[in-house]
Structure formats: structure tokens, C-alpha cells
One Martini backbone bead per residue (centre of mass of N, CA, C, O) as a GRO file, in nm:
protein
  279
    1MET     BB    1  -1.611  -2.079  -2.363
    2ASN     BB    2  -1.661  -2.165  -2.066
    3GLN     BB    3  -1.404  -2.337  -2.039
    4THR     BB    4  -1.208  -2.107  -2.095
    5SER     BB    5  -1.294  -1.930  -1.856
    6ALA     BB    6  -1.241  -2.138  -1.635
    7ARG     BB    7  -0.939  -2.167  -1.688
    8SER     BB    8  -0.868  -1.869  -1.652
    9ASP     BB    9  -0.963  -1.846  -1.361
   10LYS     BB   10  -0.787  -2.070  -1.240
   11LEU     BB   11  -0.514  -1.956  -1.320
   12ARG     BB   12  -0.537  -1.691  -1.168
   13GLN     BB   13  -0.575  -1.811  -0.884
   14VAL     BB   14  -0.308  -1.969  -0.878
   15VAL     BB   15  -0.117  -1.732  -0.920
   16VAL     BB   16  -0.196  -1.582  -0.664
   17ALA     BB   17  -0.127  -1.806  -0.462
   18ILE     BB   18   0.172  -1.840  -0.537
   19SER     BB   19   0.249  -1.542  -0.486
   20ALA     BB   20   0.182  -1.549  -0.185
   21VAL     BB   21   0.394  -1.758  -0.108
   22VAL     BB   22   0.640  -1.602  -0.208
   23ALA     BB   23   0.594  -1.356  -0.022
   24LEU     BB   24   0.618  -1.513   0.245
   25ILE     BB   25   0.903  -1.612   0.204
   26GLY     BB   26   1.024  -1.330   0.181
   27SER     BB   27   0.942  -1.236   0.467
   28PHE     BB   28   1.114  -1.444   0.620
   29ILE     BB   29   1.381  -1.352   0.507
   30GLY     BB   30   1.352  -1.044   0.591
   31SER     BB   31   1.332  -1.122   0.910
   32GLY     BB   32   1.550  -1.378   0.958
   33ALA     BB   33   1.397  -1.664   0.998
   34ALA     BB   34   1.540  -1.798   0.710
   35GLY     BB   35   1.857  -1.677   0.713
   36GLY     BB   36   1.831  -1.396   0.683
   37THR     BB   37   1.851  -1.052   0.674
   38PRO     BB   38   1.742  -0.807   0.823
   39ILE     BB   39   1.649  -0.527   0.671
   40GLN     BB   40   1.789  -0.321   0.878
   41ASN     BB   41   2.082  -0.485   0.823
   42ALA     BB   42   2.091  -0.459   0.541
   43SER     BB   43   2.288  -0.287   0.339
   44ASN     BB   44   2.444  -0.152   0.580
   45GLY     BB   45   2.181  -0.013   0.711
   46ALA     BB   46   2.008   0.172   0.502
   47LEU     BB   47   1.709   0.086   0.655
   48ALA     BB   48   1.737   0.208   0.912
   49ALA     BB   49   1.609   0.422   1.152
   50ASP     BB   50   1.913   0.591   1.139
   51ALA     BB   51   1.984   0.651   0.827
   52THR     BB   52   1.738   0.851   0.799
   53LEU     BB   53   1.492   1.098   0.830
   54ILE     BB   54   1.259   0.900   0.686
   55ALA     BB   55   1.282   0.680   0.882
   56PRO     BB   56   1.117   0.459   1.048
   57ASP     BB   57   1.043   0.305   1.310
   58GLY     BB   58   1.044  -0.024   1.377
   59PRO     BB   59   0.730  -0.074   1.456
   60ALA     BB   60   0.609   0.002   1.176
   61PHE     BB   61   0.663  -0.295   1.040
   62SER     BB   62   0.414  -0.448   1.168
   63ILE     BB   63   0.214  -0.398   0.928
   64TRP     BB   64   0.295  -0.646   0.758
   65SER     BB   65   0.126  -0.854   0.908
   66VAL     BB   66  -0.146  -0.741   0.812
   67VAL     BB   67  -0.096  -0.748   0.510
   68TYR     BB   68  -0.031  -1.052   0.481
   69LEU     BB   69  -0.295  -1.151   0.597
   70GLY     BB   70  -0.469  -1.016   0.378
   71LEU     BB   71  -0.337  -1.157   0.131
   72VAL     BB   72  -0.417  -1.441   0.212
   73ALA     BB   73  -0.719  -1.387   0.226
   74TYR     BB   74  -0.742  -1.306  -0.071
   75ALA     BB   75  -0.638  -1.572  -0.199
   76ILE     BB   76  -0.885  -1.725  -0.085
   77TRP     BB   77  -1.129  -1.551  -0.170
   78GLN     BB   78  -1.080  -1.572  -0.492
   79PHE     BB   79  -1.160  -1.890  -0.484
   80LEU     BB   80  -1.439  -1.845  -0.448
   81PRO     BB   81  -1.718  -1.889  -0.635
   82ALA     BB   82  -1.839  -1.592  -0.597
   83GLN     BB   83  -1.558  -1.458  -0.726
   84THR     BB   84  -1.461  -1.581  -0.995
   85LYS     BB   85  -1.665  -1.400  -1.210
   86GLN     BB   86  -1.577  -1.138  -1.121
   87ILE     BB   87  -1.456  -0.856  -1.262
   88ARG     BB   88  -1.270  -0.750  -1.035
   89HIS     BB   89  -1.104  -1.021  -1.007
   90ARG     BB   90  -1.015  -1.048  -1.298
   91LEU     BB   91  -0.857  -0.768  -1.294
   92LEU     BB   92  -0.690  -0.807  -1.016
   93GLY     BB   93  -0.516  -1.064  -1.010
   94TYR     BB   94  -0.247  -0.994  -1.168
   95PRO     BB   95  -0.170  -0.736  -1.014
   96ALA     BB   96  -0.155  -0.878  -0.740
   97ALA     BB   97   0.067  -1.078  -0.820
   98ALA     BB   98   0.276  -0.865  -0.896
   99SER     BB   99   0.299  -0.738  -0.613
  100LEU     BB  100   0.404  -0.995  -0.472
  101LEU     BB  101   0.660  -1.034  -0.648
  102LEU     BB  102   0.781  -0.752  -0.597
  103ASN     BB  103   0.813  -0.785  -0.299
  104ALA     BB  104   1.017  -1.018  -0.314
  105ALA     BB  105   1.223  -0.869  -0.494
  106TRP     BB  106   1.291  -0.648  -0.293
  107ILE     BB  107   1.406  -0.826  -0.071
  108LEU     BB  108   1.632  -0.952  -0.247
  109SER     BB  109   1.781  -0.687  -0.316
  110ILE     BB  110   1.864  -0.641  -0.019
  111GLN     BB  111   2.000  -0.915   0.047
  112PHE     BB  112   2.210  -0.859  -0.216
  113ASP     BB  113   2.296  -0.549  -0.211
  114LEU     BB  114   2.074  -0.409  -0.427
  115LEU     BB  115   1.978  -0.107  -0.370
  116TRP     BB  116   1.935   0.021  -0.653
  117LEU     BB  117   1.708  -0.195  -0.738
  118SER     BB  118   1.482  -0.119  -0.529
  119VAL     BB  119   1.363   0.133  -0.665
  120PRO     BB  120   1.223   0.028  -0.925
  121ILE     BB  121   1.057  -0.185  -0.778
  122ILE     BB  122   0.892   0.008  -0.584
  123VAL     BB  123   0.777   0.186  -0.807
  124ILE     BB  124   0.623  -0.035  -0.954
  125LEU     BB  125   0.458  -0.124  -0.713
  126LEU     BB  126   0.312   0.146  -0.676
  127ALA     BB  127   0.179   0.146  -0.957
  128VAL     BB  128   0.017  -0.116  -0.920
  129LEU     BB  129  -0.143  -0.021  -0.668
  130ALA     BB  130  -0.275   0.220  -0.806
  131TRP     BB  131  -0.431   0.048  -1.013
  132ILE     BB  132  -0.589  -0.114  -0.807
  133PHE     BB  133  -0.735   0.129  -0.688
  134VAL     BB  134  -0.888   0.200  -0.945
  135LEU     BB  135  -1.040  -0.069  -0.975
  136LEU     BB  136  -1.187  -0.060  -0.696
  137LEU     BB  137  -1.346   0.202  -0.770
  138ARG     BB  138  -1.484   0.095  -1.034
  139TYR     BB  139  -1.532  -0.185  -0.869
  140ARG     BB  140  -1.742  -0.284  -0.655
  141PRO     BB  141  -1.822  -0.443  -0.387
  142SER     BB  142  -2.037  -0.710  -0.301
  143ASN     BB  143  -1.943  -0.681   0.007
  144THR     BB  144  -1.812  -0.649   0.315
  145TRP     BB  145  -1.590  -0.866   0.286
  146ASP     BB  146  -1.470  -0.756   0.025
  147ALA     BB  147  -1.394  -0.481   0.141
  148LEU     BB  148  -1.202  -0.584   0.363
  149ILE     BB  149  -1.015  -0.784   0.208
  150THR     BB  150  -0.957  -0.620  -0.052
  151ASP     BB  151  -0.965  -0.310   0.001
  152GLY     BB  152  -0.820  -0.305   0.272
  153THR     BB  153  -0.555  -0.442   0.194
  154MET     BB  154  -0.478  -0.263  -0.057
  155GLY     BB  155  -0.481   0.002   0.099
  156LEU     BB  156  -0.258  -0.060   0.303
  157TYR     BB  157  -0.044  -0.128   0.097
  158LEU     BB  158  -0.035   0.147  -0.045
  159GLY     BB  159   0.023   0.340   0.193
  160TRP     BB  160   0.289   0.207   0.283
  161VAL     BB  161   0.446   0.224   0.008
  162CYS     BB  162   0.463   0.527   0.006
  163VAL     BB  163   0.656   0.543   0.248
  164ALA     BB  164   0.869   0.334   0.150
  165THR     BB  165   0.960   0.491  -0.099
  166ALA     BB  166   1.073   0.738   0.042
  167ALA     BB  167   1.275   0.579   0.220
  168ASN     BB  168   1.426   0.431  -0.008
  169VAL     BB  169   1.529   0.672  -0.171
  170SER     BB  170   1.680   0.806   0.061
  171ALA     BB  171   1.873   0.569   0.120
  172VAL     BB  172   2.013   0.562  -0.156
  173LEU     BB  173   2.121   0.850  -0.158
  174VAL     BB  174   2.289   0.832   0.101
  175ALA     BB  175   2.458   0.576   0.020
  176SER     BB  176   2.574   0.737  -0.248
  177GLY     BB  177   2.645   1.048  -0.135
  178PHE     BB  178   2.430   1.246  -0.127
  179ALA     BB  179   2.433   1.615  -0.052
  180GLY     BB  180   2.186   1.807  -0.142
  181PHE     BB  181   2.319   2.064  -0.275
  182GLY     BB  182   2.380   2.189   0.030
  183LEU     BB  183   2.138   2.123   0.182
  184ASN     BB  184   1.961   2.079   0.441
  185PRO     BB  185   1.830   1.784   0.553
  186ASN     BB  186   1.566   1.909   0.667
  187ILE     BB  187   1.461   2.018   0.401
  188TRP     BB  188   1.436   1.748   0.255
  189SER     BB  189   1.245   1.608   0.455
  190VAL     BB  190   1.013   1.809   0.426
  191LEU     BB  191   0.971   1.771   0.122
  192VAL     BB  192   0.909   1.470   0.128
  193LEU     BB  193   0.665   1.494   0.323
  194ALA     BB  194   0.500   1.675   0.135
  195VAL     BB  195   0.467   1.463  -0.083
  196ALA     BB  196   0.328   1.250   0.093
  197ALA     BB  197   0.086   1.429   0.159
  198ALA     BB  198  -0.007   1.473  -0.133
  199VAL     BB  199  -0.065   1.177  -0.189
  200GLY     BB  200  -0.270   1.134   0.039
  201ILE     BB  201  -0.470   1.349  -0.061
  202ALA     BB  202  -0.518   1.229  -0.341
  203LEU     BB  203  -0.633   0.960  -0.239
  204ALA     BB  204  -0.867   1.081  -0.076
  205LEU     BB  205  -1.010   1.225  -0.312
  206TYR     BB  206  -1.028   0.992  -0.519
  207GLY     BB  207  -1.147   0.784  -0.284
  208LYS     BB  208  -1.353   0.929  -0.097
  209GLY     BB  209  -1.225   0.840   0.193
  210ARG     BB  210  -1.038   0.618   0.220
  211LEU     BB  211  -0.899   0.457   0.503
  212ALA     BB  212  -0.662   0.258   0.452
  213PRO     BB  213  -0.441   0.437   0.322
  214THR     BB  214  -0.434   0.643   0.553
  215ALA     BB  215  -0.362   0.458   0.789
  216SER     BB  216  -0.078   0.361   0.681
  217LEU     BB  217   0.048   0.632   0.614
  218CYS     BB  218   0.018   0.754   0.902
  219TRP     BB  219   0.171   0.541   1.047
  220GLY     BB  220   0.443   0.604   0.914
  221LEU     BB  221   0.463   0.908   0.989
  222VAL     BB  222   0.458   0.876   1.297
  223TRP     BB  223   0.724   0.697   1.304
  224VAL     BB  224   0.902   0.918   1.203
  225ALA     BB  225   0.860   1.106   1.441
  226VAL     BB  226   0.957   0.915   1.662
  227ALA     BB  227   1.247   0.876   1.551
  228ARG     BB  228   1.318   1.198   1.566
  229LEU     BB  229   1.258   1.217   1.892
  230THR     BB  230   1.406   0.918   2.008
  231GLY     BB  231   1.642   0.859   1.850
  232ASP     BB  232   1.963   0.889   1.709
  233LEU     BB  233   1.809   1.066   1.480
  234LEU     BB  234   1.757   1.390   1.523
  235SER     BB  235   1.443   1.589   1.424
  236THR     BB  236   1.218   1.828   1.464
  237PRO     BB  237   1.129   1.919   1.178
  238THR     BB  238   1.055   1.634   1.081
  239ALA     BB  239   0.849   1.565   1.297
  240VAL     BB  240   0.655   1.798   1.243
  241ALA     BB  241   0.605   1.734   0.944
  242ALA     BB  242   0.483   1.451   0.993
  243LEU     BB  243   0.244   1.548   1.172
  244VAL     BB  244   0.121   1.745   0.970
  245ALA     BB  245   0.076   1.539   0.747
  246THR     BB  246  -0.113   1.360   0.906
  247ALA     BB  247  -0.334   1.571   0.962
  248LEU     BB  248  -0.403   1.643   0.669
  249VAL     BB  249  -0.483   1.361   0.569
  250LEU     BB  250  -0.707   1.313   0.775
  251ILE     BB  251  -0.887   1.558   0.716
  252VAL     BB  252  -0.935   1.504   0.414
  253THR     BB  253  -1.053   1.223   0.443
  254LEU     BB  254  -1.297   1.294   0.625
  255ALA     BB  255  -1.416   1.504   0.434
  256ALA     BB  256  -1.451   1.318   0.187
  257ARG     BB  257  -1.631   1.111   0.329
  258PHE     BB  258  -1.859   1.301   0.414
  259ARG     BB  259  -1.929   1.397   0.130
  260ALA     BB  260  -1.991   1.118   0.007
  261THR     BB  261  -2.214   1.040   0.209
  262SER     BB  262  -2.400   1.283   0.159
  263SER     BB  263  -2.439   1.233  -0.145
  264THR     BB  264  -2.569   0.952  -0.119
  265ARG     BB  265  -2.810   1.036   0.056
  266SER     BB  266  -2.926   1.246  -0.139
  267SER     BB  267  -2.972   1.052  -0.374
  268ARG     BB  268  -3.169   0.862  -0.225
  269SER     BB  269  -3.375   1.079  -0.148
  270SER     BB  270  -3.447   1.166  -0.438
  271ARG     BB  271  -3.554   0.890  -0.532
  272SER     BB  272  -3.773   0.847  -0.299
  273SER     BB  273  -3.914   1.151  -0.382
  274GLY     BB  274  -4.018   1.087  -0.638
  275PRO     BB  275  -4.279   1.020  -0.843
  276ALA     BB  276  -4.276   0.708  -0.790
  277ALA     BB  277  -4.279   0.733  -0.471
  278THR     BB  278  -4.549   0.935  -0.457
  279ALA     BB  279  -4.778   0.763  -0.611
   0.00000   0.00000   0.00000
């Protein structure tokens, strides 16, 4: 039984490591460094900063460097003996591997001009990351390093993919000739940003103020605002909506975190002042 568990753990760890390598190769292809077309130029520029009102400005995508660095750190971290048998890593391993492979699949769909295929891929990726978020909340980190490497990385990954999903769907609709049922594009952009804000608020409340998802989601929203104020495709209503969405998500996150921290302190205080503590 122990040998079976050991083999299962080793297989999971190897799958995560291989998936991380595949994702890194995909990132090099997507950056244009390995002969591929940079994402912003692929698919006839459908994902360029001036392709849609929801597209973030170019520098926003630098967050991928941080996310990939964290994912590599996680792939190494989950190999360490102290993490091998932990229930959170046993449950997290295959969903994490799936997210890495979906990431690479998304890049390939863009590289091969299969823009329509990128939507179901990124939606599934978002669902997998949401499930990972649930698992991480259900099974607490063993120490500060685990919280930073595992929870921090996956949180940044989730928050950014929330923004990327909105931008991706918008790009596909525009590229397909969707006219918005005659509504002004600014109305659509504000509605999409309102949905992004609602998702961010939901994550903040459910996660009791987790900072990583909020940080990357707000990073993306701010760069949407920058693109609409300074880029080739200007839109003051979109920029204002993005900044308002950012502020709302930040406020709710900080409030939820303060409430969770206060609740934890109150609980500890109650236990320490109970009959056993005062005896």
C-alpha cells in the first residue's frame, strides 16, 4: 500500500514537472523567441492592445514572467519530501498540471490562427484555476513558503486569467464581426468590466481577502485603463469603468481581509481566555 502511494506521488510530481516544461516552451513560442509569432501579432492582431476596448496595454503581459517563475518554483516545491504526502499537494497536482497544459494549448491555438478554439480552452483553464482556488482555501498551507509559492502563484494565475478571459472573448467576438446588437461599443466594454469587477469581488469575499488574485486582476484592469487613455483606441468611459472596477475590487478585498483577520484574532482571544486558560 505504501509502495503504491509512493509511486502515485512520484507520478503526480513528474506529471506536474513535465507540464511546467511544456508550459515554458509554449511561453517561448508565444513570445516569438522560439520562432513563433508574438501573441499580440498572431491571429491578424486580434489580441493586440488596440484590437478591442477590453484589451490591456502591452506592459500588462509582463505579469506572465512572474506567473511562470512561480509555476516553476511550484513544480520544484511539490517535489520536496516535506510536500510529497501532503493532502493539499496530492489534490492540487493534477489540476495544476492541467492548467499548465491548457496554457500551452491556448498559445498554440493562437499561433495556428484558431482564434475560435482559444475561447473554450481559456474558459476551461479559468474553471480549473477556480477549482484550484477552492482546494487551496480548503486545505491550508503548511508554512509561509507554501503560502507564497503555492497560494501566491495560483492566486496570481487565477486573477490574470480572469482578465485574459474577458479580453479573449471580446477579441473573438470583434474578429468574427459581432456588431453588439447595435449597442455602442462603450456600453459593451463597461458591461464586461462590470462582470470582471463582480468576479473579483466574489473571489475576494470567498477567499476572505486573498491578495494574489486581486493583485493580478487589478493589474490587468489598470492596464486596460491605460490602453484606453493613451493608446490608439481611445475610450474614456472604458478607462473610467476599469479604474472604478479596480477600486471596488481593492476595497472589498481589503475589507474582507480585515474582517477575516479580526475574526481570527477574536477566536484566538476567546480560546485563550476560556476556563482552561484562566484555571
